[in-house]
PDB file of C-alpha atoms in Angstrom:
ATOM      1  CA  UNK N   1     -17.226 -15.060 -97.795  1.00 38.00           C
ATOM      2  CA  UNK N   2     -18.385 -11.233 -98.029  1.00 40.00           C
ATOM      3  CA  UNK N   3     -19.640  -9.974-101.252  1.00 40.00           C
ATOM      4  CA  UNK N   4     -17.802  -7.190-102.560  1.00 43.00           C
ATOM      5  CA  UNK N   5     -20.736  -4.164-102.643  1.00 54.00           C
ATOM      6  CA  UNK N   6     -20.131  -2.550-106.425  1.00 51.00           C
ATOM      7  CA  UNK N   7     -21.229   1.192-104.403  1.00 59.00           C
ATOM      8  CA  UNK N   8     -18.662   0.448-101.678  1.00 75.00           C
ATOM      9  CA  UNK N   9     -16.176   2.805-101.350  1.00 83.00           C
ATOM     10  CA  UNK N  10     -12.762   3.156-100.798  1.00 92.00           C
ATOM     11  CA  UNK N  11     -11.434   4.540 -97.632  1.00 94.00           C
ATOM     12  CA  UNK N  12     -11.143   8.171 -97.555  1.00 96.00           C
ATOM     13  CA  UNK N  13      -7.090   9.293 -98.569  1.00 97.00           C
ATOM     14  CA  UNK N  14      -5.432  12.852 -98.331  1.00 97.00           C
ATOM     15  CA  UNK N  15      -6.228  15.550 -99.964  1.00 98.00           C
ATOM     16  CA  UNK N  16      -3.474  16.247-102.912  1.00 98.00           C
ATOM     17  CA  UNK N  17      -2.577  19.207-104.750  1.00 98.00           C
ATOM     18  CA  UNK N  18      -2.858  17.006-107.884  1.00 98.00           C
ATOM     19  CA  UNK N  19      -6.806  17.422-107.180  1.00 98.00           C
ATOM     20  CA  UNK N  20      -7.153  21.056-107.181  1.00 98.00           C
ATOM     21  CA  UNK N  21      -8.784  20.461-110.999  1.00 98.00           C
ATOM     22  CA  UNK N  22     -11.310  17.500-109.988  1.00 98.00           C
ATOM     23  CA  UNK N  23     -12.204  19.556-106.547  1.00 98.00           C
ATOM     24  CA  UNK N  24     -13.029  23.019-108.403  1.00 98.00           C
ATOM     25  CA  UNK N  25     -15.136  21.601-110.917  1.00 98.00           C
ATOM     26  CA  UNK N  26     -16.595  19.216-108.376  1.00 98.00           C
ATOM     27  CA  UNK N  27     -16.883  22.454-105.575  1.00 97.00           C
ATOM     28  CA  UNK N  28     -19.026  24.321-108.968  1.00 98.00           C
ATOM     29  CA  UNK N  29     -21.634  21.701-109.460  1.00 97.00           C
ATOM     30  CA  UNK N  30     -22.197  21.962-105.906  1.00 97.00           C
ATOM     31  CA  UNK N  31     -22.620  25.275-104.713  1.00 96.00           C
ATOM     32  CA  UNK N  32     -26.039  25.991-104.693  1.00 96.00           C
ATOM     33  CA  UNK N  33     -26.203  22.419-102.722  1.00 96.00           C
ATOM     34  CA  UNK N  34     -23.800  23.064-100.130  1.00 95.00           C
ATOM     35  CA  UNK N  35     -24.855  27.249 -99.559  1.00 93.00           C
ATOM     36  CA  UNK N  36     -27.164  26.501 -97.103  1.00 93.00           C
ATOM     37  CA  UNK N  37     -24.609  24.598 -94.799  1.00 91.00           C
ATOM     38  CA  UNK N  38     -21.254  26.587 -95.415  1.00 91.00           C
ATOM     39  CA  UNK N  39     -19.441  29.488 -94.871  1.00 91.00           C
ATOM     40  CA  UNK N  40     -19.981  32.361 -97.899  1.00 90.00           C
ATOM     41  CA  UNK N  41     -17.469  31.554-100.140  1.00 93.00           C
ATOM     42  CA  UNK N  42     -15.691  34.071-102.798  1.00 94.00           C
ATOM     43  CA  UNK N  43     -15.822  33.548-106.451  1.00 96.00           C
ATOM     44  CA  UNK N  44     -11.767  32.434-106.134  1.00 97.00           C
ATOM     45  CA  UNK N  45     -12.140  29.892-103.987  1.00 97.00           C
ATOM     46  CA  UNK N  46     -14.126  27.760-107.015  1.00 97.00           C
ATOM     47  CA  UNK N  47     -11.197  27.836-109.277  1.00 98.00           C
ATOM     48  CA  UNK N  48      -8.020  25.502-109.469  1.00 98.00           C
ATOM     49  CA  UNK N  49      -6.280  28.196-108.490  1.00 98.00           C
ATOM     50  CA  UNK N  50      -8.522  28.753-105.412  1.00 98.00           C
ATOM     51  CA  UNK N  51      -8.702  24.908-104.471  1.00 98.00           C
ATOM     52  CA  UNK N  52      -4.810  24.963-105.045  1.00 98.00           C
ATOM     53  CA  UNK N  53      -4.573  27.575-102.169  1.00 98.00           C
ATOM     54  CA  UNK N  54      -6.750  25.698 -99.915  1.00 97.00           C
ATOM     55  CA  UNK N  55      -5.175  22.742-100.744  1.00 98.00           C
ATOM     56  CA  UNK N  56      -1.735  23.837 -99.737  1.00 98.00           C
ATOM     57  CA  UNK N  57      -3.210  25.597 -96.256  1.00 98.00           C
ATOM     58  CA  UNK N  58      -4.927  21.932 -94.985  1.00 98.00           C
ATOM     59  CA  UNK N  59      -1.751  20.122 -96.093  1.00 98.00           C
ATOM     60  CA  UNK N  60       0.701  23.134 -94.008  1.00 98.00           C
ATOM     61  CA  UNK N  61      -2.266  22.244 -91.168  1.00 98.00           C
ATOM     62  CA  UNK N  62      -1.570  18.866 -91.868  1.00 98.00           C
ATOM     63  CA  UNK N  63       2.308  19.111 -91.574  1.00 98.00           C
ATOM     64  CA  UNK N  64       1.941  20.411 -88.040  1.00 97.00           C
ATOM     65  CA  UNK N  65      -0.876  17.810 -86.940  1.00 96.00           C
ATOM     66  CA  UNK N  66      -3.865  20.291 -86.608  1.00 98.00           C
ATOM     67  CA  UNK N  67      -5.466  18.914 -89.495  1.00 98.00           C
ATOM     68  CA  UNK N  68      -6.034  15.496 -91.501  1.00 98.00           C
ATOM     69  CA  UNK N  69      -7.550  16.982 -94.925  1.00 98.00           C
ATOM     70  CA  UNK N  70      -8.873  13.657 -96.937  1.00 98.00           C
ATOM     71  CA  UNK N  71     -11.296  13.341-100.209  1.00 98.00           C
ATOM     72  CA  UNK N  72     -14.192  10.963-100.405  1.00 97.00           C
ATOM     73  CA  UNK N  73     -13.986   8.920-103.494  1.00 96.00           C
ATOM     74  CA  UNK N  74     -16.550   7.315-105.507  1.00 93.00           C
ATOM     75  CA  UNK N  75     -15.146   3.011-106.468  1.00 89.00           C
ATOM     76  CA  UNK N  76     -14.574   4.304-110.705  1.00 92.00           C
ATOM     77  CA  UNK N  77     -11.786   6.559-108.505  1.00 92.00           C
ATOM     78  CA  UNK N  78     -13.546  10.294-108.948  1.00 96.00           C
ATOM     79  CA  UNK N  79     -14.191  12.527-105.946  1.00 98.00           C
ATOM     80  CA  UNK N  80     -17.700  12.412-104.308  1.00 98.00           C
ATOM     81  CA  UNK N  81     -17.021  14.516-101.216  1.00 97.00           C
ATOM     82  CA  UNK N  82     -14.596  15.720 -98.029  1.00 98.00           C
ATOM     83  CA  UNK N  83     -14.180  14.961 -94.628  1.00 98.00           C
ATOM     84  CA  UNK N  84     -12.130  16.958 -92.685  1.00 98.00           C
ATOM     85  CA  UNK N  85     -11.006  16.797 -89.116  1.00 98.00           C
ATOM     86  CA  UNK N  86      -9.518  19.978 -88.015  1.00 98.00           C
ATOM     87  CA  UNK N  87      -8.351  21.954 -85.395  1.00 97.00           C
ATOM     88  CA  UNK N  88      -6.708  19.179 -83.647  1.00 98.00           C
ATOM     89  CA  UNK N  89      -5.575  19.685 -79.769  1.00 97.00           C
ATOM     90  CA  UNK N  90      -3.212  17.899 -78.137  1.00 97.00           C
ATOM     91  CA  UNK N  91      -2.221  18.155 -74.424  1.00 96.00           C
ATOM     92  CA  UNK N  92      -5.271  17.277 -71.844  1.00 96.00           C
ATOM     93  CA  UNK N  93      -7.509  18.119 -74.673  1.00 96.00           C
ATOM     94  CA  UNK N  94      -6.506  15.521 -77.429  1.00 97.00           C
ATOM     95  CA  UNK N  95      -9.582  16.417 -79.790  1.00 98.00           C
ATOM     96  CA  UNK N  96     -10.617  17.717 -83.219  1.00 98.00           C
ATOM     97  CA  UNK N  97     -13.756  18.931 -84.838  1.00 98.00           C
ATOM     98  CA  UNK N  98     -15.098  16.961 -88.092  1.00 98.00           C
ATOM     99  CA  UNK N  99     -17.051  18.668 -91.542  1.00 97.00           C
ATOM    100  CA  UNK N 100     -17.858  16.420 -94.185  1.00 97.00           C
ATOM    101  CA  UNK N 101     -20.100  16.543 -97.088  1.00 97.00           C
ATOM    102  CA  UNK N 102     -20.858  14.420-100.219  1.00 97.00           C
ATOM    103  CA  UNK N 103     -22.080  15.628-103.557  1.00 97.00           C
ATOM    104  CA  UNK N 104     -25.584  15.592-103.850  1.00 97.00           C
ATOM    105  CA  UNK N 105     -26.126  12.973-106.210  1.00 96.00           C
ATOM    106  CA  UNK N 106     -23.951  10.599-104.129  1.00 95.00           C
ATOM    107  CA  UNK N 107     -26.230  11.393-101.331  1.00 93.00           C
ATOM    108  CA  UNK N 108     -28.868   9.410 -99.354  1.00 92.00           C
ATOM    109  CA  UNK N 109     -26.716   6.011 -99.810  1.00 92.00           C
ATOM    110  CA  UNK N 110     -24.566   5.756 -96.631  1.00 93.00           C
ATOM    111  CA  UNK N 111     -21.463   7.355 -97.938  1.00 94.00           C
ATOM    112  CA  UNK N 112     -20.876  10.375 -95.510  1.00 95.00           C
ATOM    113  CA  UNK N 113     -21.871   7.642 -92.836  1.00 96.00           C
ATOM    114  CA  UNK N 114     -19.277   5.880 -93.700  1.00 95.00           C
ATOM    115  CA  UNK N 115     -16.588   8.210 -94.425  1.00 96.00           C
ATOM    116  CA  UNK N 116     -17.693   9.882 -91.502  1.00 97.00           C
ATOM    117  CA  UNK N 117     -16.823   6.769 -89.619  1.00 97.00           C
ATOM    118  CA  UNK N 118     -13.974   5.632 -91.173  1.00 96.00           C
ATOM    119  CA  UNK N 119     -11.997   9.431 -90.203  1.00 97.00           C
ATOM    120  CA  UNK N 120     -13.682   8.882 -86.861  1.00 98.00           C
ATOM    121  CA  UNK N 121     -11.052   4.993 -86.784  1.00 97.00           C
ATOM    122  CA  UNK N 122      -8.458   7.181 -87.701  1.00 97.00           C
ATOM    123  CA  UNK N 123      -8.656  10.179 -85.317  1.00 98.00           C
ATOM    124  CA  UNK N 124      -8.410   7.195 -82.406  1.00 98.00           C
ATOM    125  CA  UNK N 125      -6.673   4.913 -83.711  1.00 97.00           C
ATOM    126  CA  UNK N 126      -3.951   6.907 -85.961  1.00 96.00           C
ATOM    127  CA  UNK N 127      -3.953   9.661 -83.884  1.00 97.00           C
ATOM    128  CA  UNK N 128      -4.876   8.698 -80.645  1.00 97.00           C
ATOM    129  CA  UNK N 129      -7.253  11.204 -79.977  1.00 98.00           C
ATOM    130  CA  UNK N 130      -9.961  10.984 -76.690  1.00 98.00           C
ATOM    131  CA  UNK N 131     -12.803  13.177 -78.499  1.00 98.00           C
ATOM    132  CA  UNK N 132     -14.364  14.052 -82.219  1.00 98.00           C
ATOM    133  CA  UNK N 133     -16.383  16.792 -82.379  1.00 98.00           C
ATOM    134  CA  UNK N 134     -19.202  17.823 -85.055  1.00 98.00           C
ATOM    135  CA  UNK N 135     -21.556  20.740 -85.374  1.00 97.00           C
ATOM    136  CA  UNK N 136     -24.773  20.805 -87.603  1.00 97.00           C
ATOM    137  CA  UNK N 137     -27.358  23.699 -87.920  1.00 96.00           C
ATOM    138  CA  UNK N 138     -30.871  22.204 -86.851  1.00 97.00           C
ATOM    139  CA  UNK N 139     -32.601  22.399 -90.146  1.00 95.00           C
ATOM    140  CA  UNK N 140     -29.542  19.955 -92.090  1.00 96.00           C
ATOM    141  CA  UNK N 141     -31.894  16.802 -90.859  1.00 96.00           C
ATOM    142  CA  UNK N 142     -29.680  14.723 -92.913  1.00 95.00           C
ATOM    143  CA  UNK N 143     -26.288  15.673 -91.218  1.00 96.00           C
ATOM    144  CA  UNK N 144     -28.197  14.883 -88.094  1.00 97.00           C
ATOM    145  CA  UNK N 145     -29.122  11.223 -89.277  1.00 97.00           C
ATOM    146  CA  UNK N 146     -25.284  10.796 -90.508  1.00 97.00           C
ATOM    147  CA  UNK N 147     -23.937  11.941 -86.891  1.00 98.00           C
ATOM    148  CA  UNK N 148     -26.368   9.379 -85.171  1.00 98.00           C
ATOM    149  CA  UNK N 149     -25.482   6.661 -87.928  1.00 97.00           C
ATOM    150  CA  UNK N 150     -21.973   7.298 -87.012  1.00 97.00           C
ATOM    151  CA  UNK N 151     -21.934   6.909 -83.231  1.00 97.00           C
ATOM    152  CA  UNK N 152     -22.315  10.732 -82.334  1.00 98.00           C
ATOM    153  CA  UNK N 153     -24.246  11.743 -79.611  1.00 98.00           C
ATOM    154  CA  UNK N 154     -25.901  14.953 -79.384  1.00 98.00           C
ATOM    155  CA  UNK N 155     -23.966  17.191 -76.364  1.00 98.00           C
ATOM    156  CA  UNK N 156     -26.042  20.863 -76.724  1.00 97.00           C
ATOM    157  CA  UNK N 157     -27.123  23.942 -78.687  1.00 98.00           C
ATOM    158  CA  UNK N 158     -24.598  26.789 -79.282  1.00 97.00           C
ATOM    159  CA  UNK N 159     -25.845  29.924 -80.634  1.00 98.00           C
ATOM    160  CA  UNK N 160     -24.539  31.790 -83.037  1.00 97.00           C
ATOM    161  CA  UNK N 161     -21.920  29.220 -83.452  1.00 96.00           C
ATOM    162  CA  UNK N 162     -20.589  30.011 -87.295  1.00 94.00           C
ATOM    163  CA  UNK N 163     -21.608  32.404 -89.464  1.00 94.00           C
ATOM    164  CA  UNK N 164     -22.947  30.199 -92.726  1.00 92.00           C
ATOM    165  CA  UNK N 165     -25.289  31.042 -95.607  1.00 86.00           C
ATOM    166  CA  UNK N 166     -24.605  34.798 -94.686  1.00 88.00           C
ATOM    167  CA  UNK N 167     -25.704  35.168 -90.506  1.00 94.00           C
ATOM    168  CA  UNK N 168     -24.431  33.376 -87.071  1.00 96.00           C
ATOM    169  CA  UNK N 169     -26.520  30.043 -87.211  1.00 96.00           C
ATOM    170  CA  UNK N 170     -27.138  28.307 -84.419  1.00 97.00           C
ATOM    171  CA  UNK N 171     -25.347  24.597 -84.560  1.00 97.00           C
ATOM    172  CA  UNK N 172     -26.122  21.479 -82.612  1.00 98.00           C
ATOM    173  CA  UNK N 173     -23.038  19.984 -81.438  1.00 98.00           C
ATOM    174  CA  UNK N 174     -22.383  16.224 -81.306  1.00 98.00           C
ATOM    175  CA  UNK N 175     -19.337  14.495 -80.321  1.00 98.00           C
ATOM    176  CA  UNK N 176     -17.879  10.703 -80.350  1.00 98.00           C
ATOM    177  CA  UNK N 177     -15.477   9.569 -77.431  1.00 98.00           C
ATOM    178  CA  UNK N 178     -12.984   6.797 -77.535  1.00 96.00           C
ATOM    179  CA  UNK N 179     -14.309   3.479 -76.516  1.00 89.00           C
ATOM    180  CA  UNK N 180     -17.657   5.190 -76.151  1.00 76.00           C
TER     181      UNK N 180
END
């Protein structure tokens, strides 16, 4: 028999528009955290009203299969984090792109490994994608140590790859294969 972990969590689930309120407060506390490793952000998109907008954008991404929006949530049932797998391909390509994060003081226990892992079983297996793609800028050590926890290899360098914490960073990209 397995003992039940009291920190384990529950598999990630779909974003909702019913969590625009939990995500904007949840988006505040972590702003300063997350600066240094996302896009510049305007004041709006902090608000329910600005987490209601980007809410309904994934899901219309969602509805056409080019996204799978889902929220990270802690076992008492509030939400730690995202993962995201996005600009899905089909055809020859059959591949998508991953971001994730978890709120800083969920960090450092194994959560974005294993959310990280768990939308990495349901890009192959639920939507039969070949390839998962992730990008990290070189100083985010920790999203480096997640990747490898998670089965990503490292693939290159691209410079000037997104333009985050106000310039083009440089990202390491990393990608997981089916089967490999």
């Amino acid at each position: 028999m397995v003992a039940h972990r009291p920190d384990a969590l529950p598999p990630p689930r779909l974003v909702r528009r019913e969590d625009a309120v939990e995500l904007a407060r949840l988006y505040r506390r972590q702003r300063a955290y997350l600066a240094p490793w996302e896009p510049d952000r305007a004041d709006r998109f902090f608000t329910e009203e600005g987490q209601l907008a980007e809410i309904d954008g994934v899901l219309s991404r969602h509805a056409r299969e080019e996204a799978l929006p889902l929220v990270v949530a802690h076992p008492d049932g509030s939400l730690i984090g995202r993962v995201t797998l996005s600009g899905i391909v089909r055809g020859a390509f059959q591949s998508c792109s991953v971001g994730y994060w978890i709120a800083e003081e969920h960090a450092g226990r194994g959560h974005a490994t294993r959310a990280l892992r768990w939308a990495v079983t349901m890009a192959f297996d639920e939507l039969g994608l070949h390839r998962v793609q992730a990008e990290a800028v070189p100083e985010n050590l920790a999203s480096h140590r997640v990747l490898t926890r998670a089965g990503f290899r490292r693939i290159g360098l691209a410079p000037q790859y997104l333009h985050i914490d106000g310039a083009w960073r440089d990202h390491v990209l990393y990608q997981r294969l089916r089967g490999g």
